[in-house]
């Protein structure tokens, strides 16, 4: 049997644990209470005004049944709102959500650098390339596959 450190699933789980811890530490130190998923959702809503919850879930590769809780928390924090429309409840970012994204960006960027701090710039680029390649190859195996916005 292989050692855990020779198994990609174990290493991916460990890197995810580190990534979340680093994100929460950097963002918390900057005075924000936002999780990585909440950040991804808020940034995606900003970039796609009028989006519905199911589409948002696909765009951030998040489980459709639990995205409601993420949006509930963004609404409670005053960062996003739901609006009724003829087709579905649309999501909109609030002015406070825009301010938060603008102010939180340096902390999010710092977190990304910290996550890769043991690598040279070239190694970081190569890791990102390989992660994208592996994720693309396995996307449809996920319970929450990444989806593109339909034109």
mmCIF file of C-alpha atoms in Angstrom:
data_model
loop_
_atom_site.group_PDB
_atom_site.id
_atom_site.type_symbol
_atom_site.label_atom_id
_atom_site.label_comp_id
_atom_site.label_asym_id
_atom_site.label_seq_id
_atom_site.Cartn_x
_atom_site.Cartn_y
_atom_site.Cartn_z
ATOM 1 C CA UNK A 1 0.000 0.000 0.000
ATOM 2 C CA UNK A 2 1.229 3.469 -0.887
ATOM 3 C CA UNK A 3 1.972 6.127 1.674
ATOM 4 C CA UNK A 4 -0.700 8.849 1.868
ATOM 5 C CA UNK A 5 1.808 11.339 0.483
ATOM 6 C CA UNK A 6 1.914 9.314 -2.743
ATOM 7 C CA UNK A 7 -1.860 9.589 -3.260
ATOM 8 C CA UNK A 8 -3.216 12.559 -5.226
ATOM 9 C CA UNK A 9 -6.530 12.519 -3.356
ATOM 10 C CA UNK A 10 -4.797 12.849 0.007
ATOM 11 C CA UNK A 11 -2.546 15.636 -1.246
ATOM 12 C CA UNK A 12 -5.504 17.476 -2.815
ATOM 13 C CA UNK A 13 -7.406 17.260 0.483
ATOM 14 C CA UNK A 14 -4.398 18.545 2.437
ATOM 15 C CA UNK A 15 -3.870 21.425 0.012
ATOM 16 C CA UNK A 16 -7.578 22.308 0.299
ATOM 17 C CA UNK A 17 -7.267 22.367 4.100
ATOM 18 C CA UNK A 18 -4.256 24.674 3.834
ATOM 19 C CA UNK A 19 -5.911 26.860 1.201
ATOM 20 C CA UNK A 20 -9.022 27.406 3.339
ATOM 21 C CA UNK A 21 -6.981 28.090 6.487
ATOM 22 C CA UNK A 22 -4.763 30.597 4.671
ATOM 23 C CA UNK A 23 -7.755 32.322 3.038
ATOM 24 C CA UNK A 24 -9.626 32.650 6.334
ATOM 25 C CA UNK A 25 -6.508 33.924 8.135
ATOM 26 C CA UNK A 26 -5.656 36.559 5.509
ATOM 27 C CA UNK A 27 -9.235 37.724 5.063
ATOM 28 C CA UNK A 28 -9.881 37.687 8.808
ATOM 29 C CA UNK A 29 -6.735 39.690 9.501
ATOM 30 C CA UNK A 30 -8.009 42.278 7.019
ATOM 31 C CA UNK A 31 -11.239 42.507 9.045
ATOM 32 C CA UNK A 32 -13.588 40.448 6.866
ATOM 33 C CA UNK A 33 -15.807 37.479 7.676
ATOM 34 C CA UNK A 34 -16.108 35.738 4.327
ATOM 35 C CA UNK A 35 -15.394 32.117 3.393
ATOM 36 C CA UNK A 36 -13.727 31.112 0.102
ATOM 37 C CA UNK A 37 -17.087 29.891 -1.255
ATOM 38 C CA UNK A 38 -18.861 33.094 -0.221
ATOM 39 C CA UNK A 39 -16.106 35.109 -1.901
ATOM 40 C CA UNK A 40 -16.366 33.050 -5.105
ATOM 41 C CA UNK A 41 -20.151 33.424 -5.126
ATOM 42 C CA UNK A 42 -20.020 37.184 -4.509
ATOM 43 C CA UNK A 43 -17.381 37.773 -7.201
ATOM 44 C CA UNK A 44 -19.383 35.663 -9.672
ATOM 45 C CA UNK A 45 -22.620 37.511 -8.889
ATOM 46 C CA UNK A 46 -20.809 40.804 -9.462
ATOM 47 C CA UNK A 47 -19.577 39.597 -12.845
ATOM 48 C CA UNK A 48 -22.959 38.185 -13.873
ATOM 49 C CA UNK A 49 -25.792 40.404 -12.587
ATOM 50 C CA UNK A 50 -29.219 38.764 -12.618
ATOM 51 C CA UNK A 51 -27.837 35.268 -12.293
ATOM 52 C CA UNK A 52 -30.033 32.588 -10.697
ATOM 53 C CA UNK A 53 -28.907 30.243 -7.907
ATOM 54 C CA UNK A 54 -28.619 27.110 -10.058
ATOM 55 C CA UNK A 55 -26.457 28.894 -12.618
ATOM 56 C CA UNK A 56 -24.303 30.380 -9.858
ATOM 57 C CA UNK A 57 -23.753 26.907 -8.394
ATOM 58 C CA UNK A 58 -22.550 25.645 -11.774
ATOM 59 C CA UNK A 59 -20.249 28.611 -12.355
ATOM 60 C CA UNK A 60 -18.437 28.095 -9.048
ATOM 61 C CA UNK A 61 -18.699 24.268 -9.085
ATOM 62 C CA UNK A 62 -20.698 24.174 -5.869
ATOM 63 C CA UNK A 63 -23.422 21.747 -4.902
ATOM 64 C CA UNK A 64 -26.844 23.034 -6.032
ATOM 65 C CA UNK A 65 -28.594 21.888 -2.869
ATOM 66 C CA UNK A 66 -26.271 23.812 -0.536
ATOM 67 C CA UNK A 67 -25.768 27.017 -2.556
ATOM 68 C CA UNK A 68 -28.918 28.401 -0.921
ATOM 69 C CA UNK A 69 -27.138 28.574 2.442
ATOM 70 C CA UNK A 70 -24.206 30.433 0.900
ATOM 71 C CA UNK A 71 -26.548 32.976 -0.667
ATOM 72 C CA UNK A 72 -28.551 33.249 2.564
ATOM 73 C CA UNK A 73 -25.372 34.279 4.392
ATOM 74 C CA UNK A 74 -24.421 36.816 1.705
ATOM 75 C CA UNK A 75 -27.927 38.304 1.940
ATOM 76 C CA UNK A 76 -27.776 38.370 5.767
ATOM 77 C CA UNK A 77 -24.446 40.222 5.571
ATOM 78 C CA UNK A 78 -25.978 42.762 3.191
ATOM 79 C CA UNK A 79 -23.597 41.837 0.358
ATOM 80 C CA UNK A 80 -26.125 40.402 -2.103
ATOM 81 C CA UNK A 81 -29.865 40.332 -2.609
ATOM 82 C CA UNK A 82 -32.445 38.171 -4.298
ATOM 83 C CA UNK A 83 -34.927 39.775 -6.670
ATOM 84 C CA UNK A 84 -38.027 38.164 -8.078
ATOM 85 C CA UNK A 85 -38.222 37.992 -11.857
ATOM 86 C CA UNK A 86 -40.448 36.257 -14.361
ATOM 87 C CA UNK A 87 -38.076 33.288 -14.712
ATOM 88 C CA UNK A 88 -36.401 32.868 -11.309
ATOM 89 C CA UNK A 89 -35.087 34.707 -8.318
ATOM 90 C CA UNK A 90 -32.195 36.725 -9.622
ATOM 91 C CA UNK A 91 -29.108 37.529 -7.605
ATOM 92 C CA UNK A 92 -27.632 41.013 -7.437
ATOM 93 C CA UNK A 93 -24.627 42.374 -5.603
ATOM 94 C CA UNK A 94 -25.307 45.304 -3.271
ATOM 95 C CA UNK A 95 -23.232 48.460 -2.955
ATOM 96 C CA UNK A 96 -21.832 47.007 0.275
ATOM 97 C CA UNK A 97 -20.941 43.836 -1.632
ATOM 98 C CA UNK A 98 -19.044 45.883 -4.219
ATOM 99 C CA UNK A 99 -17.184 47.781 -1.476
ATOM 100 C CA UNK A 100 -16.337 44.510 0.253
ATOM 101 C CA UNK A 101 -14.946 42.958 -2.926
ATOM 102 C CA UNK A 102 -12.852 46.058 -3.587
ATOM 103 C CA UNK A 103 -11.467 46.151 -0.031
ATOM 104 C CA UNK A 104 -10.943 42.394 0.344
ATOM 105 C CA UNK A 105 -9.010 41.936 -2.917
ATOM 106 C CA UNK A 106 -5.540 42.601 -1.436
ATOM 107 C CA UNK A 107 -6.131 39.987 1.293
ATOM 108 C CA UNK A 108 -7.388 37.430 -1.265
ATOM 109 C CA UNK A 109 -4.360 38.065 -3.485
ATOM 110 C CA UNK A 110 -2.054 37.724 -0.476
ATOM 111 C CA UNK A 111 -3.690 34.411 0.418
ATOM 112 C CA UNK A 112 -2.998 33.088 -3.082
ATOM 113 C CA UNK A 113 0.689 34.010 -2.740
ATOM 114 C CA UNK A 114 0.932 32.394 0.712
ATOM 115 C CA UNK A 115 -0.592 29.164 -0.626
ATOM 116 C CA UNK A 116 2.228 28.896 -3.155
ATOM 117 C CA UNK A 117 5.021 30.284 -0.963
ATOM 118 C CA UNK A 118 7.127 27.124 -1.077
ATOM 119 C CA UNK A 119 7.315 27.275 -4.865
ATOM 120 C CA UNK A 120 9.228 29.456 -7.281
ATOM 121 C CA UNK A 121 7.134 31.585 -9.639
ATOM 122 C CA UNK A 122 7.760 29.054 -12.419
ATOM 123 C CA UNK A 123 6.801 26.125 -10.171
ATOM 124 C CA UNK A 124 3.640 27.959 -9.083
ATOM 125 C CA UNK A 125 2.648 28.471 -12.720
ATOM 126 C CA UNK A 126 3.327 24.796 -13.447
ATOM 127 C CA UNK A 127 1.273 23.661 -10.436
ATOM 128 C CA UNK A 128 -1.621 25.845 -11.577
ATOM 129 C CA UNK A 129 -1.356 24.475 -15.126
ATOM 130 C CA UNK A 130 -1.365 20.887 -13.876
ATOM 131 C CA UNK A 131 -4.248 21.494 -11.457
ATOM 132 C CA UNK A 132 -6.330 23.030 -14.264
ATOM 133 C CA UNK A 133 -5.512 20.061 -16.522
ATOM 134 C CA UNK A 134 -6.400 17.433 -13.879
ATOM 135 C CA UNK A 135 -9.579 19.293 -12.890
ATOM 136 C CA UNK A 136 -10.712 19.628 -16.515
ATOM 137 C CA UNK A 137 -10.165 15.903 -17.085
ATOM 138 C CA UNK A 138 -12.172 14.969 -13.990
ATOM 139 C CA UNK A 139 -14.798 17.732 -14.023
ATOM 140 C CA UNK A 140 -17.719 15.490 -14.950
ATOM 141 C CA UNK A 141 -16.839 13.051 -12.161
ATOM 142 C CA UNK A 142 -17.585 15.712 -9.549
ATOM 143 C CA UNK A 143 -20.868 15.947 -7.651
ATOM 144 C CA UNK A 144 -20.722 19.644 -8.545
ATOM 145 C CA UNK A 145 -19.085 19.988 -11.973
ATOM 146 C CA UNK A 146 -17.988 23.382 -13.191
ATOM 147 C CA UNK A 147 -20.370 24.728 -15.833
ATOM 148 C CA UNK A 148 -19.913 27.496 -18.361
ATOM 149 C CA UNK A 149 -22.390 30.333 -18.675
ATOM 150 C CA UNK A 150 -24.756 29.559 -21.532
ATOM 151 C CA UNK A 151 -24.873 32.252 -24.177
#
